[in-house]
Amino acid sequence: MAYVKKTFKYMLKAFWALALVCLPAALALGVFTKPMASLSYIGEYASSDIKGFADIFWLIFNKYATKYVYPIVLIFVALVFSSALSLSVIEKHFRVGKLMLRAPLGQINNYFLPVVISYTILALIMALYGIIQTGLVALLHVLLSGWGQPTVFNAVIAAILSFGLFVLSMWAACSAMYWTPMMVIYGFSFRDAAAASIRLLDGNMFGILCGLILPFVIVAVLQNAFCFIPNAVVLIVLAVLLYLFLIMYVMSFIMVSMFGLSKMERRDEKSFRG
């Protein structure tokens, strides 16, 4: 868990710069989707009258964003922009020891295509993951109690199943999150980056997995606590803040652990200590 501590330390050190570049993605996600819906749907599920597969599907997938498509496009564009810029800014900070936001469009350039490739693949995987989760939860719901409001046992089983699938997806994502920096920093092709990412995690998987899971669990727990707030505007503001924390953490964690696992020098630490 050493990289978790280093990630939070870096987030505090570079907070305002990270918040600024990650805000567009947080706004797009917060306005159109519910944070960590694959886990945070449990509270709403437990109090819903489930009449069929579609009811569970729309608890996990945002109905408006999925139906009208354009929110998904906006989210994808905002995520690519924020991720490419934040990774570029963090890498430059690590390499030269100075946190700079000059010429942001120029800084995005190096990371743009690798981020698009990685996010396109991950988006397809996430969609499949959500459909599988929905199908399994619906099947168990019918088998355990039939359609209608879930029993306590239904909710517990759904929570255990969803968390198990989430951990499995995070295990797969551990290597995927290094695809982009591997392609940029080392100039690898996508295939070489994918292979090198797996080798990078050799002997370090458990610690990286725990560090990656932590912020998502925090966000899911808080979102479950917030889901009963009746004010839609407040919910959107809270969602934006949760997404902002999540994106800032993940971008920082990727680069902090990447530099650590690769034994690359971080000049920002020398600058910070000085």
Coordinates of C-alpha atoms in Angstrom, one line a residue:
M1 CA 0.0 0.0 0.0
A2 CA 3.0 2.3 -0.2
Y3 CA 1.9 3.7 -3.5
V4 CA -1.5 4.7 -1.9
K5 CA 0.3 6.9 0.6
K6 CA 2.5 8.4 -2.2
T7 CA -0.5 9.0 -4.3
F8 CA -2.4 11.0 -1.7
K9 CA 0.8 12.9 -0.9
Y10 CA 1.1 13.8 -4.5
M11 CA -2.6 14.7 -4.8
L12 CA -2.2 17.2 -2.0
K13 CA 1.0 18.7 -3.4
A14 CA -0.5 19.2 -6.9
F15 CA -4.1 19.5 -5.9
W16 CA -5.2 22.7 -7.7
A17 CA -3.5 21.8 -11.0
L18 CA -4.9 18.3 -10.9
A19 CA -8.4 19.6 -10.0
L20 CA -8.4 22.0 -12.8
V21 CA -7.4 19.5 -15.5
C22 CA -9.7 16.8 -14.2
L23 CA -12.8 19.0 -13.7
P24 CA -14.1 18.7 -17.3
A25 CA -14.4 14.9 -17.0
A26 CA -15.8 15.1 -13.5
L27 CA -18.5 17.6 -14.6
A28 CA -19.5 15.5 -17.7
L29 CA -19.7 12.3 -15.6
G30 CA -21.4 14.0 -12.6
V31 CA -24.1 15.6 -14.7
F32 CA -25.1 12.5 -16.7
T33 CA -24.2 9.5 -14.6
K34 CA -24.2 8.1 -11.0
P35 CA -20.8 7.4 -9.5
M36 CA -19.9 3.8 -9.3
A37 CA -23.3 2.6 -10.3
S38 CA -22.1 -1.0 -10.5
L39 CA -21.8 -1.0 -6.7
S40 CA -23.8 2.0 -5.6
Y41 CA -27.0 0.7 -7.1
I42 CA -27.5 -1.6 -4.1
G43 CA -29.3 0.9 -1.9
E44 CA -31.8 1.8 -4.6
Y45 CA -32.2 -1.8 -5.7
A46 CA -33.1 -2.9 -2.1
S47 CA -36.1 -0.5 -2.1
S48 CA -37.3 -0.9 -5.7
D49 CA -40.1 -3.0 -7.2
I50 CA -38.2 -5.1 -9.7
K51 CA -40.6 -6.2 -12.5
G52 CA -38.0 -7.5 -15.0
F53 CA -34.5 -7.4 -16.4
A54 CA -34.9 -3.8 -17.6
D55 CA -35.5 -2.5 -14.0
I56 CA -32.1 -3.8 -12.9
F57 CA -30.4 -2.8 -16.1
W58 CA -31.4 0.9 -15.6
L59 CA -30.2 0.8 -12.0
I60 CA -26.7 -0.1 -13.3
F61 CA -26.8 1.8 -16.6
N62 CA -27.8 5.5 -16.7
K63 CA -31.1 5.6 -18.7
Y64 CA -30.8 9.1 -20.1
A65 CA -27.2 8.8 -21.1
T66 CA -27.7 5.4 -22.7
K67 CA -30.9 6.3 -24.5
Y68 CA -29.8 9.6 -26.0
V69 CA -26.1 8.6 -26.7
Y70 CA -24.8 12.2 -26.8
P71 CA -24.0 12.2 -23.1
I72 CA -21.8 9.2 -23.6
V73 CA -19.9 11.0 -26.4
L74 CA -19.5 14.1 -24.3
I75 CA -18.2 12.0 -21.4
F76 CA -15.8 10.1 -23.6
V77 CA -14.4 13.4 -25.1
A78 CA -14.1 15.0 -21.6
L79 CA -12.4 11.9 -20.2
V80 CA -9.9 11.8 -23.1
F81 CA -9.1 15.5 -22.6
S82 CA -8.7 15.4 -18.8
S83 CA -6.8 12.1 -18.8
A84 CA -4.4 13.0 -21.6
L85 CA -3.7 16.4 -20.1
S86 CA -3.4 15.2 -16.5
L87 CA -1.0 12.3 -17.4
S88 CA 1.1 14.7 -19.5
V89 CA 1.3 17.2 -16.7
I90 CA 2.1 14.6 -14.0
E91 CA 4.8 13.0 -16.2
K92 CA 6.4 16.4 -16.9
H93 CA 6.3 17.2 -13.2
F94 CA 8.0 14.0 -12.3
R95 CA 10.7 14.4 -15.0
V96 CA 11.6 18.1 -14.5
G97 CA 10.4 18.8 -11.0
K98 CA 8.1 21.7 -12.0
L99 CA 4.4 21.6 -12.2
M100 CA 3.4 23.4 -15.4
L101 CA 0.1 24.0 -17.2
R102 CA 1.5 26.1 -20.1
A103 CA 0.1 25.4 -23.6
P104 CA -2.3 22.7 -22.5
L105 CA -3.4 21.7 -26.0
G106 CA 0.3 21.0 -26.8
Q107 CA 0.7 18.9 -23.7
I108 CA -2.3 16.7 -24.6
N109 CA -0.8 15.8 -28.0
N110 CA 1.6 13.1 -26.8
Y111 CA -1.0 11.2 -24.8
F112 CA -4.1 11.8 -26.9
L113 CA -4.0 8.8 -29.3
P114 CA -2.8 6.3 -26.6
V115 CA -5.6 7.4 -24.3
V116 CA -8.2 7.1 -27.1
I117 CA -7.1 3.6 -27.9
S118 CA -7.1 2.5 -24.2
Y119 CA -10.4 4.1 -23.4
T120 CA -12.1 2.7 -26.5
I121 CA -11.1 -0.9 -25.5
L122 CA -12.0 -0.3 -21.8
A123 CA -15.4 1.2 -22.7
L124 CA -16.3 -2.0 -24.7
I125 CA -15.1 -4.2 -21.8
M126 CA -17.1 -2.1 -19.3
A127 CA -20.3 -2.3 -21.3
L128 CA -19.9 -6.1 -21.5
Y129 CA -19.1 -6.2 -17.8
G130 CA -22.3 -4.2 -17.0
I131 CA -24.5 -6.5 -19.1
I132 CA -23.1 -9.6 -17.5
Q133 CA -23.6 -8.2 -14.0
T134 CA -27.2 -7.2 -14.8
G135 CA -28.0 -10.6 -16.2
L136 CA -26.5 -12.4 -13.1
V137 CA -28.3 -10.1 -10.6
A138 CA -31.6 -10.5 -12.4
L139 CA -31.2 -14.3 -12.6
L140 CA -30.4 -14.6 -8.9
H141 CA -33.3 -12.2 -8.1
V142 CA -35.8 -14.4 -9.9
L143 CA -34.4 -17.7 -8.5
L144 CA -34.3 -16.4 -4.9
S145 CA -37.6 -14.6 -4.6
G146 CA -39.2 -14.0 -8.0
W147 CA -40.0 -10.5 -9.4
G148 CA -41.0 -7.8 -6.9
Q149 CA -39.2 -5.9 -4.2
P150 CA -35.9 -7.7 -3.2
T151 CA -35.6 -9.4 0.2
V152 CA -32.7 -8.6 2.5
F153 CA -31.1 -11.9 1.3
N154 CA -31.5 -10.7 -2.3
A155 CA -29.8 -7.4 -1.6
V156 CA -26.9 -9.2 0.3
I157 CA -26.4 -11.7 -2.5
A158 CA -26.5 -8.9 -5.1
A159 CA -23.9 -6.9 -3.2
I160 CA -21.6 -9.9 -2.8
L161 CA -21.9 -10.8 -6.5
S162 CA -21.4 -7.2 -7.6
F163 CA -18.4 -6.7 -5.4
G164 CA -16.9 -10.0 -6.6
L165 CA -17.3 -8.9 -10.3
F166 CA -15.9 -5.5 -9.5
V167 CA -12.7 -7.0 -7.9
L168 CA -12.3 -9.2 -10.9
S169 CA -12.7 -6.2 -13.3
M170 CA -10.1 -4.2 -11.2
W171 CA -7.7 -7.2 -11.4
A172 CA -8.0 -7.0 -15.2
A173 CA -7.6 -3.2 -15.1
C174 CA -4.4 -3.3 -13.1
S175 CA -2.3 -3.9 -16.3
A176 CA -4.6 -2.0 -18.5
M177 CA -4.0 1.3 -16.7
Y178 CA -0.3 1.2 -17.7
W179 CA -1.0 0.8 -21.4
T180 CA -1.1 4.5 -22.1
P181 CA 2.1 5.6 -20.2
M182 CA 3.9 2.6 -21.6
M183 CA 3.1 3.7 -25.1
V184 CA 4.1 7.3 -24.5
I185 CA 7.1 6.9 -22.2
Y186 CA 8.7 3.9 -23.9
G187 CA 7.3 4.4 -27.4
F188 CA 5.8 0.9 -27.4
S189 CA 3.1 -0.2 -29.7
F190 CA -0.2 -1.2 -28.1
R191 CA 0.7 -4.9 -28.2
D192 CA 4.1 -4.3 -26.7
A193 CA 2.6 -2.0 -24.0
A194 CA 0.1 -4.6 -23.0
A195 CA 2.8 -7.3 -22.6
A196 CA 5.1 -4.9 -20.8
S197 CA 2.3 -3.9 -18.4
I198 CA 1.8 -7.5 -17.3
R199 CA 5.5 -7.9 -16.7
L200 CA 5.6 -4.7 -14.7
L201 CA 3.1 -6.1 -12.2
D202 CA 5.1 -9.3 -11.6
G203 CA 5.2 -9.8 -7.9
N204 CA 3.4 -6.5 -7.2
M205 CA -0.2 -7.3 -8.2
F206 CA -1.8 -7.5 -4.8
G207 CA -0.5 -4.1 -3.7
I208 CA -1.5 -2.4 -6.9
L209 CA -4.9 -4.1 -6.9
C210 CA -5.6 -2.9 -3.4
G211 CA -4.4 0.6 -4.3
L212 CA -6.6 0.7 -7.3
I213 CA -9.7 -0.6 -5.6
L214 CA -9.6 1.7 -2.6
P215 CA -10.9 5.0 -4.2
F216 CA -13.7 3.2 -6.0
V217 CA -14.9 1.5 -2.8
I218 CA -14.8 4.9 -1.0
V219 CA -16.9 6.5 -3.8
A220 CA -19.4 3.6 -3.9
V221 CA -19.9 3.7 -0.1
L222 CA -20.5 7.5 -0.1
Q223 CA -22.7 7.3 -3.2
N224 CA -24.9 4.7 -1.5
A225 CA -25.2 7.1 1.5
F226 CA -26.1 10.0 -0.8
C227 CA -28.6 8.2 -3.0
F228 CA -31.6 9.0 -0.8
I229 CA -31.0 12.7 -0.9
P230 CA -34.1 14.1 -2.6
N231 CA -32.5 17.2 -4.1
A232 CA -31.3 16.5 -7.7
V233 CA -29.0 19.6 -7.8
V234 CA -27.3 18.5 -4.5
L235 CA -26.9 15.0 -5.9
I236 CA -25.2 16.3 -9.1
V237 CA -22.8 18.5 -7.1
L238 CA -21.9 15.6 -4.9
A239 CA -21.4 13.3 -7.9
V240 CA -19.1 15.8 -9.5
L241 CA -17.0 16.0 -6.3
L242 CA -16.8 12.2 -6.1
Y243 CA -15.8 11.9 -9.7
L244 CA -13.2 14.6 -9.3
F245 CA -11.6 12.8 -6.4
L246 CA -11.7 9.5 -8.3
I247 CA -10.2 10.8 -11.5
M248 CA -7.5 12.8 -9.6
Y249 CA -6.6 9.7 -7.6
V250 CA -6.5 7.3 -10.5
M251 CA -4.4 9.5 -12.8
S252 CA -2.0 10.2 -9.9
F253 CA -1.9 6.5 -8.9
I254 CA -1.1 5.4 -12.5
M255 CA 1.9 7.7 -12.8
V256 CA 3.1 7.3 -9.2
S257 CA 3.1 3.5 -9.3
M258 CA 4.4 3.4 -12.9
F259 CA 7.5 5.5 -12.0
G260 CA 7.9 3.4 -8.8
L261 CA 7.6 0.0 -10.4
S262 CA 9.9 1.0 -13.3
K263 CA 12.5 2.5 -10.9
M264 CA 12.4 5.8 -12.7
E265 CA 13.7 8.9 -11.0
R266 CA 11.1 11.5 -9.8
R267 CA 12.6 15.0 -9.8
D268 CA 9.5 16.4 -8.2
E269 CA 10.3 14.6 -5.0
K270 CA 13.8 16.1 -4.9
S271 CA 12.3 19.5 -5.6
F272 CA 9.6 19.0 -2.9
R273 CA 12.2 17.9 -0.3
G274 CA 14.3 20.9 -1.1

